[in-house]
Amino acid sequence: MGQILACYPAGGWNLLVFFPALQRYPGLLLTGLLLGVGLYGHNFVFWASAYRGQVFPTGVYCARYDVPAFFATLTILPMLVQFVVGLETRFAVKHRAYFDAILYGGRLEDIRAAKQEMETALYAEFSHMLQLQFIVAIASVAFLGNFLQTVGLDETMAGTFRVLCFGYCLYGVVKCGIVVLLYFDDRTGACRAAGLFSVLSLAGSLVTLALGPDTWGAGFLAAGAVTGFWVLRRLRQYLEDLEYHVFCEQPLFARAQGGVLSRAAEELARMDRAFAQRRNPREEDRE
């Protein structure tokens, strides 16, 4: 909290200044929403089933699915930490070097060399991250699943936990792949990946719900596998044509941003300035 306050000190700035950005990048909102639906949609499927329990009218749960899903979620923490402190840190340096070569007059040979270094760093860190998570998933399935059976989970719930360990591992691939796509401003690809994952997660969970408890979690696993393959394939194709996307897809002229959210931000800023003008004379009178 101290670091946040130091970087973003209190001042006279409008909290709604991000409204124009929402107007400019609506696809990011949709991407985040669809990714959230894919991540939590399988829980909602089981909450709406006959297996649910009810605490109060709007408070439902499905312990036979929620408990394995909770413990399986914890197993991807190493992957997410490795992504932030490893892949993003090292890849971001090469990513910056590549675009610096473009923006500050680098030769074509320099740009191509920087791109090769960036791709090498990206694939190496992605591979290292997947290797780490695969080891964690294997250890969780082999040891943690047996431990959870000794503290209350039955055999079916432990089986669901083991399936979801790999399911959340593949979800991590999808999530990290979408973030990397956004590094290259591939908002279309990121949104499609999130949409594909959400649809497959919901559909797969509905199918496994109908098939019975022994198959629970397989729908989420299949959604992660299909979407993860699609994301990695999209990322590879996008990098192959990166020069085209960088040089040929950018707008020639800046366009003025309009729309409801931009007008709302302007109106709220005007009201804030008017309020500040009315407040300052009162403070001077008191002095």
XYZ file of N, CA and C in Angstrom:
861
model
N 0.829 -1.201 0.000
C 0.000 0.000 0.000
C 0.864 1.253 0.000
N 1.986 1.192 0.737
C 2.885 2.337 0.745
C 3.444 2.636 -0.634
N 3.807 1.578 -1.392
C 4.318 1.776 -2.743
C 3.247 2.356 -3.664
N 2.001 1.905 -3.492
C 0.914 2.432 -4.324
C 0.695 3.907 -4.035
N 0.679 4.279 -2.761
C 0.469 5.678 -2.401
C 1.630 6.553 -2.870
N 2.837 5.983 -2.871
C 3.984 6.760 -3.331
C 3.933 6.990 -4.842
N 3.475 5.979 -5.582
C 3.408 6.112 -7.043
C 2.199 6.912 -7.494
N 1.106 6.833 -6.737
C -0.127 7.528 -7.097
C -0.574 8.411 -5.938
N 0.131 9.515 -5.711
C -0.214 10.377 -4.568
C -1.562 11.053 -4.773
N -2.139 11.479 -3.663
C -3.420 12.185 -3.735
C -3.234 13.509 -4.461
N -4.232 13.901 -5.214
C -4.146 15.150 -5.965
C -5.465 15.484 -6.607
N -5.487 16.559 -7.329
C -6.718 16.997 -7.966
C -6.909 16.379 -9.326
N -7.165 15.089 -9.383
C -7.385 14.425 -10.657
C -8.713 13.704 -10.608
N -9.286 13.543 -11.786
C -10.617 12.977 -11.918
C -10.549 11.458 -11.883
N -11.325 10.850 -10.994
C -11.336 9.401 -10.894
C -11.909 8.726 -12.144
N -12.669 9.477 -12.934
C -13.313 8.913 -14.114
C -12.549 9.229 -15.393
N -11.260 9.528 -15.260
C -10.462 9.882 -16.425
C -10.287 8.687 -17.361
N -10.539 7.467 -16.862
C -10.379 6.294 -17.705
C -11.583 6.059 -18.618
N -12.655 6.838 -18.479
C -13.836 6.645 -19.317
C -13.511 6.712 -20.809
N -12.746 7.716 -21.271
C -12.411 7.735 -22.708
C -11.649 6.494 -23.162
N -10.822 5.925 -22.278
C -10.100 4.703 -22.639
C -11.062 3.535 -22.821
N -12.105 3.485 -21.971
C -13.114 2.444 -22.147
C -13.829 2.601 -23.482
N -14.041 3.851 -23.875
C -14.681 4.114 -25.164
C -13.778 3.683 -26.320
N -12.475 3.839 -26.133
C -11.535 3.543 -27.210
C -11.230 2.048 -27.318
N -11.237 1.333 -26.184
C -10.883 -0.081 -26.182
C -12.002 -0.930 -25.593
N -13.175 -0.945 -26.205
C -14.273 -1.753 -25.642
C -13.988 -3.246 -25.682
N -13.129 -3.674 -26.614
C -12.820 -5.091 -26.704
C -12.144 -5.636 -25.464
N -11.397 -4.777 -24.754
C -10.746 -5.232 -23.527
C -11.768 -5.572 -22.448
N -12.844 -4.780 -22.381
C -13.912 -5.081 -21.431
C -14.538 -6.433 -21.740
N -14.810 -6.668 -23.015
C -15.423 -7.928 -23.417
C -14.480 -9.101 -23.174
N -13.192 -8.902 -23.428
C -12.212 -9.962 -23.189
C -12.175 -10.352 -21.717
N -12.111 -9.360 -20.851
C -12.096 -9.645 -19.420
C -13.366 -10.329 -18.949
N -14.511 -9.880 -19.471
C -15.786 -10.485 -19.089
C -15.858 -11.943 -19.527
N -15.478 -12.215 -20.773
C -15.554 -13.583 -21.288
C -14.563 -14.508 -20.581
N -13.393 -13.990 -20.256
C -12.423 -14.811 -19.535
C -12.938 -15.145 -18.141
N -13.604 -14.180 -17.502
C -14.209 -14.445 -16.196
C -15.333 -15.464 -16.279
N -16.132 -15.376 -17.336
C -17.211 -16.354 -17.533
C -16.629 -17.751 -17.713
N -15.543 -17.852 -18.477
C -14.916 -19.146 -18.666
C -14.319 -19.700 -17.386
N -13.763 -18.821 -16.559
C -13.122 -19.260 -15.325
C -14.137 -19.713 -14.284
N -15.249 -18.988 -14.150
C -16.216 -19.291 -13.098
C -17.510 -19.912 -13.622
N -17.680 -19.959 -14.946
C -18.929 -20.471 -15.498
C -19.194 -21.916 -15.124
N -18.150 -22.744 -15.046
C -18.371 -24.148 -14.709
C -18.909 -24.287 -13.289
N -18.520 -23.382 -12.391
C -19.104 -23.405 -11.042
C -20.592 -23.069 -11.077
N -20.965 -22.077 -11.897
C -22.367 -21.699 -11.994
C -23.220 -22.838 -12.546
N -22.646 -23.635 -13.443
C -23.388 -24.773 -13.990
C -23.783 -25.731 -12.874
N -22.859 -26.023 -11.978
C -23.150 -26.967 -10.895
C -23.988 -26.319 -9.793
N -23.876 -24.994 -9.639
C -24.738 -24.310 -8.675
C -26.198 -24.328 -9.110
N -26.422 -24.424 -10.398
C -27.796 -24.449 -10.908
C -28.330 -25.870 -11.050
N -27.554 -26.876 -10.662
C -27.952 -28.265 -10.852
C -28.687 -28.792 -9.618
N -29.119 -30.038 -9.715
C -29.808 -30.678 -8.595
C -28.845 -31.044 -7.471
N -27.534 -30.939 -7.712
C -26.543 -31.277 -6.691
C -26.247 -30.109 -5.745
N -26.868 -28.983 -5.975
C -26.534 -27.786 -5.205
C -27.117 -27.849 -3.803
N -26.471 -27.111 -2.908
C -27.017 -26.836 -1.591
C -27.405 -25.372 -1.519
N -28.179 -25.015 -0.518
C -28.680 -23.649 -0.421
C -28.540 -23.147 1.000
N -27.844 -22.013 1.148
C -27.659 -21.404 2.459
C -28.789 -20.428 2.739
N -29.111 -19.609 1.746
C -30.245 -18.687 1.796
C -30.749 -18.536 0.368
N -31.861 -17.841 0.126
C -32.484 -17.882 -1.201
C -31.548 -17.636 -2.368
N -30.599 -16.715 -2.233
C -29.686 -16.427 -3.339
C -28.278 -16.939 -3.080
N -28.080 -17.715 -2.040
C -26.761 -18.258 -1.719
C -26.727 -19.756 -1.902
N -26.148 -20.223 -3.012
C -26.110 -21.647 -3.328
C -24.665 -22.100 -3.475
N -24.471 -23.401 -3.376
C -23.138 -23.978 -3.517
C -23.295 -25.432 -3.938
N -22.213 -26.005 -4.398
C -22.164 -27.427 -4.725
C -20.862 -27.960 -4.148
N -20.920 -28.425 -2.920
C -19.705 -28.798 -2.202
C -18.934 -29.897 -2.926
N -19.626 -30.794 -3.578
C -18.946 -31.909 -4.248
C -18.107 -31.431 -5.428
N -18.367 -30.218 -5.899
C -17.558 -29.650 -6.990
C -16.739 -28.460 -6.514
N -17.310 -27.627 -5.652
C -16.627 -26.405 -5.227
C -15.359 -26.690 -4.440
N -15.400 -27.690 -3.559
C -14.221 -27.973 -2.727
C -13.051 -28.479 -3.572
N -13.242 -29.462 -4.460
C -12.117 -29.840 -5.342
C -11.649 -28.693 -6.220
N -12.595 -27.880 -6.708
C -12.206 -26.756 -7.568
C -11.376 -25.745 -6.787
N -11.727 -25.509 -5.524
C -10.962 -24.553 -4.710
C -9.512 -25.010 -4.541
N -9.325 -26.267 -4.166
C -7.960 -26.750 -3.957
C -7.193 -26.827 -5.274
N -7.883 -27.154 -6.365
C -7.205 -27.198 -7.665
C -6.770 -25.806 -8.107
N -7.569 -24.787 -7.761
C -7.201 -23.410 -8.111
C -5.871 -23.024 -7.479
N -5.639 -23.475 -6.256
C -4.406 -23.105 -5.558
C -3.161 -23.669 -6.240
N -3.320 -24.739 -6.998
C -2.140 -25.371 -7.588
C -1.533 -24.562 -8.731
N -2.240 -23.573 -9.266
C -1.663 -22.788 -10.372
C -0.967 -21.521 -9.871
N -0.893 -21.335 -8.559
C -0.179 -20.164 -8.037
C 1.277 -20.124 -8.499
N 2.028 -21.237 -8.484
C 3.411 -21.175 -8.985
C 3.486 -20.704 -10.436
N 2.537 -21.132 -11.256
C 2.547 -20.744 -12.669
C 2.313 -19.250 -12.816
N 1.347 -18.708 -12.087
C 1.045 -17.285 -12.197
C 2.194 -16.432 -11.670
N 2.830 -16.890 -10.594
C 3.983 -16.155 -10.061
C 5.133 -16.195 -11.057
N 5.377 -17.374 -11.639
C 6.452 -17.497 -12.621
C 6.180 -16.631 -13.837
N 4.924 -16.510 -14.220
C 4.580 -15.675 -15.373
C 4.914 -14.214 -15.107
N 4.596 -13.739 -13.911
C 4.809 -12.327 -13.594
C 6.284 -12.018 -13.394
N 6.968 -12.830 -12.590
C 8.355 -12.509 -12.239
C 9.360 -13.075 -13.228
N 8.932 -14.007 -14.070
C 9.843 -14.598 -15.033
C 9.550 -14.171 -16.448
N 8.449 -14.676 -16.995
C 8.146 -14.435 -18.396
C 7.947 -12.952 -18.685
N 7.095 -12.290 -17.906
C 6.827 -10.878 -18.195
C 8.067 -10.024 -17.994
N 8.843 -10.319 -16.957
C 10.018 -9.497 -16.675
C 11.056 -9.606 -17.787
N 11.399 -10.831 -18.164
C 12.447 -11.017 -19.180
C 11.914 -10.724 -20.573
N 10.703 -11.139 -20.848
C 10.138 -10.897 -22.164
C 9.904 -9.412 -22.402
N 9.476 -8.685 -21.365
C 9.187 -7.261 -21.526
C 10.428 -6.485 -21.953
N 11.599 -6.898 -21.483
C 12.838 -6.222 -21.863
C 13.090 -6.397 -23.361
N 12.925 -7.629 -23.858
C 13.129 -7.879 -25.286
C 12.030 -7.222 -26.122
N 10.812 -7.205 -25.604
C 9.700 -6.553 -26.280
C 9.980 -5.063 -26.445
N 10.482 -4.438 -25.386
C 10.815 -3.011 -25.446
C 11.967 -2.763 -26.420
N 12.962 -3.637 -26.422
C 14.101 -3.456 -27.323
C 13.657 -3.550 -28.782
N 12.714 -4.445 -29.072
C 12.230 -4.595 -30.444
C 11.532 -3.326 -30.912
N 10.630 -2.800 -30.097
C 9.886 -1.618 -30.526
C 10.740 -0.357 -30.448
N 11.754 -0.339 -29.594
C 12.698 0.783 -29.611
C 13.473 0.812 -30.925
N 13.818 -0.384 -31.428
C 14.526 -0.436 -32.709
C 13.658 0.107 -33.840
N 12.348 -0.081 -33.735
C 11.434 0.444 -34.751
C 11.234 1.945 -34.586
N 11.016 2.386 -33.353
C 10.639 3.780 -33.109
C 11.812 4.740 -33.239
N 13.022 4.252 -32.977
C 14.162 5.161 -32.934
C 15.169 4.894 -34.045
N 14.680 4.518 -35.213
C 15.517 4.494 -36.399
C 16.461 3.336 -36.529
N 16.108 2.174 -35.997
C 16.975 1.017 -36.172
C 16.968 0.501 -37.602
N 18.059 -0.101 -38.025
C 18.121 -0.686 -39.360
C 17.252 -1.940 -39.416
N 16.941 -2.368 -40.635
C 16.107 -3.562 -40.802
C 16.774 -4.776 -40.164
N 18.093 -4.864 -40.279
C 18.803 -5.987 -39.657
C 18.668 -5.949 -38.144
N 18.728 -4.732 -37.569
C 18.582 -4.600 -36.115
C 17.176 -4.990 -35.674
N 16.181 -4.594 -36.447
C 14.791 -4.921 -36.098
C 14.570 -6.425 -36.145
N 15.081 -7.062 -37.178
C 14.909 -8.510 -37.291
C 15.665 -9.250 -36.196
N 16.838 -8.775 -35.844
C 17.601 -9.408 -34.766
C 16.891 -9.247 -33.428
N 16.325 -8.052 -33.190
C 15.589 -7.816 -31.952
C 14.340 -8.688 -31.886
N 13.691 -8.885 -33.031
C 12.514 -9.747 -33.060
C 12.896 -11.190 -32.739
N 14.005 -11.658 -33.294
C 14.447 -13.026 -33.032
C 14.759 -13.219 -31.560
N 15.421 -12.250 -30.945
C 15.718 -12.345 -29.515
C 14.441 -12.320 -28.690
N 13.474 -11.506 -29.100
C 12.208 -11.430 -28.370
C 11.461 -12.755 -28.447
N 11.391 -13.365 -29.640
C 10.705 -14.642 -29.782
C 11.406 -15.733 -28.983
N 12.729 -15.740 -29.017
C 13.482 -16.751 -28.267
C 13.206 -16.630 -26.776
N 13.226 -15.413 -26.265
C 12.949 -15.202 -24.840
C 11.529 -15.606 -24.493
N 10.574 -15.271 -25.362
C 9.173 -15.596 -25.097
C 8.964 -17.101 -25.032
N 9.434 -17.824 -26.039
C 9.209 -19.271 -26.077
C 9.975 -19.977 -24.958
N 11.169 -19.495 -24.648
C 11.950 -20.128 -23.582
C 11.265 -19.962 -22.234
N 10.785 -18.763 -21.943
C 10.127 -18.526 -20.667
C 8.773 -19.244 -20.591
N 8.062 -19.297 -21.705
C 6.789 -20.016 -21.734
C 7.033 -21.503 -21.477
N 8.065 -22.048 -22.108
C 8.383 -23.454 -21.903
C 8.773 -23.727 -20.459
N 9.586 -22.854 -19.890
C 10.001 -23.031 -18.493
C 8.800 -22.955 -17.559
N 7.885 -22.027 -17.837
C 6.692 -21.883 -17.004
C 5.831 -23.142 -17.068
N 5.653 -23.710 -18.263
C 4.836 -24.913 -18.421
C 5.501 -26.114 -17.757
N 6.811 -26.213 -17.844
C 7.509 -27.314 -17.191
C 7.324 -27.251 -15.676
N 7.448 -26.054 -15.121
C 7.266 -25.890 -13.683
C 5.856 -26.283 -13.260
N 4.861 -25.800 -14.001
C 3.483 -26.089 -13.626
C 3.143 -27.556 -13.829
N 3.719 -28.189 -14.840
C 3.450 -29.608 -15.057
C 3.975 -30.438 -13.889
N 5.142 -30.072 -13.386
C 5.689 -30.768 -12.219
C 4.785 -30.571 -11.007
N 4.305 -29.329 -10.812
C 3.407 -29.046 -9.685
C 2.110 -29.835 -9.823
N 1.574 -29.895 -11.056
C 0.319 -30.622 -11.274
C 0.502 -32.116 -11.000
N 1.601 -32.693 -11.466
C 1.861 -34.112 -11.221
C 1.985 -34.377 -9.725
N 2.724 -33.509 -9.022
C 2.880 -33.685 -7.577
C 1.549 -33.544 -6.859
N 0.722 -32.604 -7.295
C -0.584 -32.406 -6.664
C -1.476 -33.613 -6.876
N -1.470 -34.156 -8.086
C -2.301 -35.326 -8.377
C -1.817 -36.540 -7.596
N -0.504 -36.707 -7.506
C 0.046 -37.908 -6.881
C -0.018 -37.873 -5.365
N 0.198 -36.712 -4.773
C 0.311 -36.644 -3.314
C -0.837 -35.881 -2.660
N -1.154 -34.690 -3.183
C -2.180 -33.874 -2.534
C -3.556 -34.512 -2.644
N -3.827 -35.194 -3.767
C -5.116 -35.862 -3.904
C -5.329 -36.908 -2.830
N -4.290 -37.708 -2.536
C -4.402 -38.708 -1.479
C -4.550 -38.064 -0.112
N -3.841 -36.953 0.109
C -3.952 -36.264 1.400
C -5.363 -35.722 1.613
N -5.958 -35.155 0.559
C -7.295 -34.593 0.703
C -8.325 -35.670 1.012
N -8.077 -36.909 0.569
C -8.997 -37.986 0.903
C -8.967 -38.315 2.389
N -7.834 -38.046 3.033
C -7.738 -38.315 4.473
C -8.387 -37.227 5.322
N -8.718 -36.072 4.725
C -9.289 -34.969 5.498
C -10.729 -34.665 5.101
N -11.371 -35.603 4.362
C -12.799 -35.406 4.143
C -13.300 -35.606 2.736
N -12.450 -35.556 1.710
C -12.924 -35.738 0.344
C -13.103 -37.223 0.051
N -14.216 -37.572 -0.598
C -14.393 -38.969 -0.983
C -13.645 -39.237 -2.285
N -13.730 -40.466 -2.769
C -12.944 -40.850 -3.939
C -13.358 -40.074 -5.186
N -14.682 -39.824 -5.350
C -15.158 -39.086 -6.522
C -14.669 -37.645 -6.491
N -14.730 -37.000 -5.333
C -14.260 -35.621 -5.215
C -12.763 -35.541 -5.455
N -12.005 -36.527 -4.967
C -10.561 -36.541 -5.213
C -10.267 -36.707 -6.700
N -11.089 -37.513 -7.387
C -10.920 -37.649 -8.824
C -11.194 -36.347 -9.561
N -12.227 -35.626 -9.119
C -12.525 -34.320 -9.706
C -11.369 -33.356 -9.487
N -10.795 -33.391 -8.292
C -9.646 -32.537 -7.991
C -8.482 -32.830 -8.932
N -8.217 -34.103 -9.185
C -7.086 -34.467 -10.043
C -7.306 -33.984 -11.477
N -8.537 -34.099 -11.959
C -8.833 -33.623 -13.311
C -8.701 -32.104 -13.384
N -9.210 -31.424 -12.371
C -9.177 -29.963 -12.380
C -7.769 -29.417 -12.200
N -6.868 -30.173 -11.594
C -5.473 -29.722 -11.500
C -4.909 -29.463 -12.899
N -5.155 -30.391 -13.810
C -4.695 -30.198 -15.179
C -5.560 -29.184 -15.909
N -6.845 -29.121 -15.546
C -7.720 -28.124 -16.165
C -7.273 -26.712 -15.859
N -6.946 -26.445 -14.605
C -6.497 -25.096 -14.245
C -5.097 -24.823 -14.789
N -4.290 -25.854 -14.948
C -2.984 -25.673 -15.588
C -3.170 -25.158 -17.013
N -4.107 -25.758 -17.739
C -4.380 -25.313 -19.113
C -5.072 -23.960 -19.131
N -5.891 -23.674 -18.108
C -6.453 -22.326 -18.017
C -5.339 -21.293 -17.862
N -4.300 -21.631 -17.107
C -3.166 -20.724 -16.965
C -2.495 -20.449 -18.302
N -2.416 -21.481 -19.152
C -1.865 -21.281 -20.496
C -2.717 -20.286 -21.274
N -4.045 -20.452 -21.185
C -4.959 -19.548 -21.881
C -4.797 -18.125 -21.372
N -4.792 -17.957 -20.074
C -4.694 -16.622 -19.476
C -3.379 -15.943 -19.857
N -2.272 -16.653 -19.709
C -0.968 -16.073 -20.028
C -0.848 -15.793 -21.525
N -1.396 -16.686 -22.348
C -1.360 -16.457 -23.789
C -2.140 -15.223 -24.197
N -3.290 -15.005 -23.559
C -4.084 -13.812 -23.856
C -3.328 -12.551 -23.469
N -2.664 -12.580 -22.333
C -1.884 -11.414 -21.909
C -0.766 -11.119 -22.911
N -0.095 -12.158 -23.396
C 0.981 -11.956 -24.380
C 0.411 -11.415 -25.685
N -0.752 -11.904 -26.102
C -1.394 -11.356 -27.302
C -1.669 -9.865 -27.135
N -2.076 -9.470 -25.951
C -2.342 -8.056 -25.706
C -1.056 -7.231 -25.686
N 0.079 -7.864 -25.380
C 1.358 -7.166 -25.494
C 1.566 -6.671 -26.923
N 1.099 -7.454 -27.890
C 1.260 -7.095 -29.292
C 0.009 -6.419 -29.844
N -0.902 -6.036 -28.975
C -2.122 -5.319 -29.348
C -3.024 -6.169 -30.244
N -2.975 -7.469 -30.070
C -3.890 -8.344 -30.806
C -5.171 -8.485 -29.986
N -5.941 -7.413 -29.929
C -7.174 -7.429 -29.135
C -8.213 -8.357 -29.730
N -8.240 -8.483 -31.042
C -9.185 -9.394 -31.684
C -8.901 -10.842 -31.296
N -7.636 -11.236 -31.379
C -7.268 -12.597 -31.006
C -7.529 -12.884 -29.546
N -7.220 -11.924 -28.673
C -7.453 -12.115 -27.241
C -8.934 -12.277 -26.948
N -9.770 -11.474 -27.596
C -11.212 -11.549 -27.371
C -11.770 -12.870 -27.900
N -11.302 -13.311 -29.050
C -11.766 -14.588 -29.586
C -11.362 -15.745 -28.681
N -10.151 -15.699 -28.160
C -9.694 -16.762 -27.269
C -10.545 -16.810 -26.007
N -10.817 -15.648 -25.411
C -11.645 -15.607 -24.211
C -13.061 -16.103 -24.508
N -13.601 -15.717 -25.679
C -14.935 -16.173 -26.049
C -14.979 -17.677 -26.261
N -13.972 -18.226 -26.947
C -13.913 -19.664 -27.174
C -13.827 -20.418 -25.851
N -13.000 -19.922 -24.943
C -12.838 -20.593 -23.657
C -14.134 -20.568 -22.851
N -14.826 -19.438 -22.834
C -16.064 -19.340 -22.065
C -17.138 -20.272 -22.615
N -17.282 -20.331 -23.951
C -18.297 -21.198 -24.560
C -17.984 -22.665 -24.287
N -16.727 -23.059 -24.479
C -16.361 -24.461 -24.276
C -16.450 -24.856 -22.809
N -16.093 -23.939 -21.909
C -16.167 -24.246 -20.486
C -17.604 -24.495 -20.051
N -18.517 -23.636 -20.484
C -19.922 -23.813 -20.131
C -20.496 -25.067 -20.787
N -20.243 -25.246 -22.070
C -20.790 -26.399 -22.786
C -20.222 -27.709 -22.239
N -18.920 -27.748 -22.013
C -18.305 -28.959 -21.489
C -18.799 -29.306 -20.092
N -19.011 -28.291 -19.268
C -19.513 -28.542 -17.916
C -20.943 -29.070 -17.944
N -21.751 -28.561 -18.871
C -23.120 -29.069 -19.014
C -23.111 -30.539 -19.442
N -22.195 -30.899 -20.328
C -22.109 -32.285 -20.784
C -21.682 -33.201 -19.643
N -20.654 -32.800 -18.892
C -20.189 -33.652 -17.798
C -21.204 -33.717 -16.663
N -21.977 -32.651 -16.478
C -23.042 -32.683 -15.479
C -24.053 -33.767 -15.824
N -24.373 -33.886 -17.103
C -25.331 -34.899 -17.537
C -24.743 -36.308 -17.458
N -23.426 -36.436 -17.658
C -22.804 -37.757 -17.654
C -22.602 -38.317 -16.260
N -22.529 -37.450 -15.243
C -22.394 -37.938 -13.882
C -21.130 -37.467 -13.201
N -21.067 -37.616 -11.859
C -19.939 -37.091 -11.068
C -18.577 -37.631 -11.455
N -18.520 -38.833 -12.030
C -17.215 -39.396 -12.373
C -16.513 -38.629 -13.494
N -17.265 -37.822 -14.242
C -16.677 -37.054 -15.355
C -16.535 -35.575 -15.033
N -16.909 -35.156 -13.841
C -16.872 -33.731 -13.502
C -15.446 -33.190 -13.618
N -15.338 -32.009 -14.154
C -14.043 -31.363 -14.355
C -13.473 -31.587 -15.740
N -13.942 -32.635 -16.423
C -13.402 -32.928 -17.754
C -13.792 -31.862 -18.770
N -14.960 -31.244 -18.587
C -15.371 -30.180 -19.505
C -14.464 -28.968 -19.412
N -14.115 -28.590 -18.186
C -13.196 -27.468 -17.994
C -11.816 -27.814 -18.540
N -11.388 -29.061 -18.343
C -10.107 -29.515 -18.866
C -10.090 -29.449 -20.392
N -11.150 -29.924 -21.033
C -11.214 -29.902 -22.492
C -11.235 -28.474 -23.020
N -11.956 -27.583 -22.335
C -12.000 -26.184 -22.757
C -10.611 -25.561 -22.709
N -9.867 -25.838 -21.632
C -8.515 -25.309 -21.526
C -7.577 -25.879 -22.575
N -7.727 -27.176 -22.883
C -6.849 -27.808 -23.875
C -7.084 -27.226 -25.268
N -8.348 -27.142 -25.674
C -8.663 -26.631 -27.011
C -8.270 -25.163 -27.131
N -8.649 -24.355 -26.143
C -8.352 -22.925 -26.213
C -6.854 -22.662 -26.083
N -6.176 -23.416 -25.223
C -4.736 -23.245 -25.089
C -4.013 -23.523 -26.398
N -4.417 -24.587 -27.095
C -3.824 -24.884 -28.408
C -4.117 -23.757 -29.383
N -5.356 -23.234 -29.356
C -5.726 -22.155 -30.282
C -4.923 -20.888 -29.994
N -4.743 -20.562 -28.711
C -4.004 -19.353 -28.341
C -2.551 -19.451 -28.781
N -1.907 -20.580 -28.522
C -0.505 -20.727 -28.904
C -0.339 -20.694 -30.419
N -1.290 -21.283 -31.120
C -1.236 -21.242 -32.587
C -1.443 -19.824 -33.093
N -2.386 -19.107 -32.496
C -2.628 -17.716 -32.884
C -1.394 -16.855 -32.609
N -0.766 -17.069 -31.471
C 0.416 -16.285 -31.117
C 1.555 -16.545 -32.099
N 1.741 -17.794 -32.471
C 2.811 -18.119 -33.419
C 2.548 -17.475 -34.779
N 1.313 -17.568 -35.273
C 0.981 -16.964 -36.558
C 1.109 -15.449 -36.506
N 0.701 -14.857 -35.383
C 0.779 -13.404 -35.262
C 2.234 -12.941 -35.278
N 3.104 -13.684 -34.609
C 4.521 -13.304 -34.594
C 5.159 -13.473 -35.969
N 4.710 -14.456 -36.734
C 5.259 -14.629 -38.080
C 4.962 -13.420 -38.960
N 3.812 -12.798 -38.759
C 3.407 -11.628 -39.547
C 3.505 -10.340 -38.734
N 4.396 -10.304 -37.755
C 4.440 -9.166 -36.840
C 4.765 -7.868 -37.567
N 5.674 -7.907 -38.550
C 6.017 -6.680 -39.264
C 4.795 -6.092 -39.967
N 3.966 -6.959 -40.537
C 2.756 -6.471 -41.198
C 1.826 -5.809 -40.181
N 1.629 -6.446 -39.035
C 0.727 -5.886 -38.020
C 1.259 -4.557 -37.479
N 2.578 -4.451 -37.339
C 3.160 -3.236 -36.772
C 3.139 -2.090 -37.770
N 3.500 -2.377 -39.020
C 3.677 -1.300 -39.986
C 2.442 -1.007 -40.826
N 1.581 -1.971 -41.018
C 0.480 -1.806 -41.984
C -0.904 -1.708 -41.348
N -1.060 -2.064 -40.079
C -2.381 -2.034 -39.466
C -2.616 -0.802 -38.604
N -1.625 0.060 -38.492
C -1.785 1.246 -37.656
C -2.520 2.330 -38.444
N -3.376 3.115 -37.779
C -4.081 4.204 -38.482
C -3.108 5.287 -38.915
N -3.382 5.900 -40.070
C -2.520 6.956 -40.587
C -2.702 8.261 -39.826
N -3.917 8.497 -39.341
C -4.211 9.748 -38.649
C -4.927 9.446 -37.330
N -4.629 10.255 -36.335
C -5.320 10.121 -35.054
C -6.752 10.611 -35.179
N -7.665 9.874 -34.598
C -9.070 10.227 -34.657
C -9.542 10.735 -33.302
N -10.350 11.777 -33.350
C -10.913 12.306 -32.106
C -11.848 11.277 -31.496
N -11.740 11.092 -30.193
C -12.564 10.122 -29.503
C -13.875 10.757 -29.075
N -14.968 10.112 -29.423
C -16.283 10.587 -29.006
C -17.040 9.461 -28.336
N -18.324 9.674 -28.148
C -19.133 8.629 -27.552
C -19.671 9.015 -26.197
N -20.528 8.154 -25.671
C -21.225 8.434 -24.411
C -20.247 8.559 -23.250
N -19.308 7.626 -23.149
C -18.391 7.639 -22.007
C -17.467 8.855 -22.052
N -16.994 9.217 -23.240
C -16.144 10.399 -23.342
C -16.901 11.657 -22.955
N -18.138 11.770 -23.415
C -18.946 12.941 -23.046
C -19.248 12.946 -21.559
N -19.454 11.766 -20.976
C -19.707 11.693 -19.534
C -18.485 12.151 -18.752
N -17.290 11.739 -19.199
C -16.068 12.160 -18.514
C -15.883 13.668 -18.610
N -16.155 14.244 -19.777
C -16.036 15.695 -19.938
C -17.037 16.435 -19.049
N -18.257 15.934 -18.985
C -19.278 16.595 -18.167
C -18.941 16.504 -16.685
N -18.469 15.356 -16.243
C -18.101 15.205 -14.832
C -16.889 16.065 -14.495
N -15.936 16.191 -15.427
C -14.783 17.064 -15.197
C -15.222 18.521 -15.096
N -16.181 18.910 -15.950
C -16.693 20.288 -15.887
C -17.390 20.554 -14.560
N -18.183 19.599 -14.088
C -18.859 19.758 -12.800
C -17.858 19.832 -11.657
N -16.782 19.043 -11.766
C -15.757 19.058 -10.720
C -15.046 20.407 -10.677
N -14.761 20.985 -11.855
C -14.126 22.306 -11.886
C -15.052 23.377 -11.331
N -16.331 23.291 -11.668
C -17.285 24.273 -11.143
C -17.404 24.181 -9.640
N -17.404 22.959 -9.121
C -17.480 22.786 -7.670
C -16.234 23.341 -6.988
N -15.064 23.129 -7.603
C -13.823 23.645 -7.023
C -13.812 25.171 -7.028
N -14.339 25.781 -8.083
C -14.400 27.247 -8.140
C -15.335 27.811 -7.075
N -16.433 27.127 -6.816
C -17.352 27.598 -5.768
C -16.778 27.395 -4.375
N -15.957 26.360 -4.225
C -15.410 26.059 -2.914
C -14.275 26.998 -2.544
N -13.443 27.405 -3.510
C -12.277 28.235 -3.203
C -12.667 29.605 -2.612
N -13.674 30.320 -3.155
C -14.041 31.596 -2.519
C -14.510 31.419 -1.087
N -15.223 30.325 -0.782
C -15.666 30.109 0.579
C -14.496 29.913 1.534
N -13.477 29.190 1.078
C -12.303 28.977 1.923
C -11.558 30.295 2.156
N -11.502 31.147 1.103
C -10.841 32.442 1.265
C -11.618 33.336 2.224
N -12.966 33.292 2.204
C -13.770 34.091 3.113
C -13.529 33.670 4.557
N -13.396 32.383 4.803
C -13.165 31.919 6.170
C -11.811 32.376 6.679
N -10.823 32.451 5.759
C -9.504 32.909 6.191
C -9.527 34.399 6.535
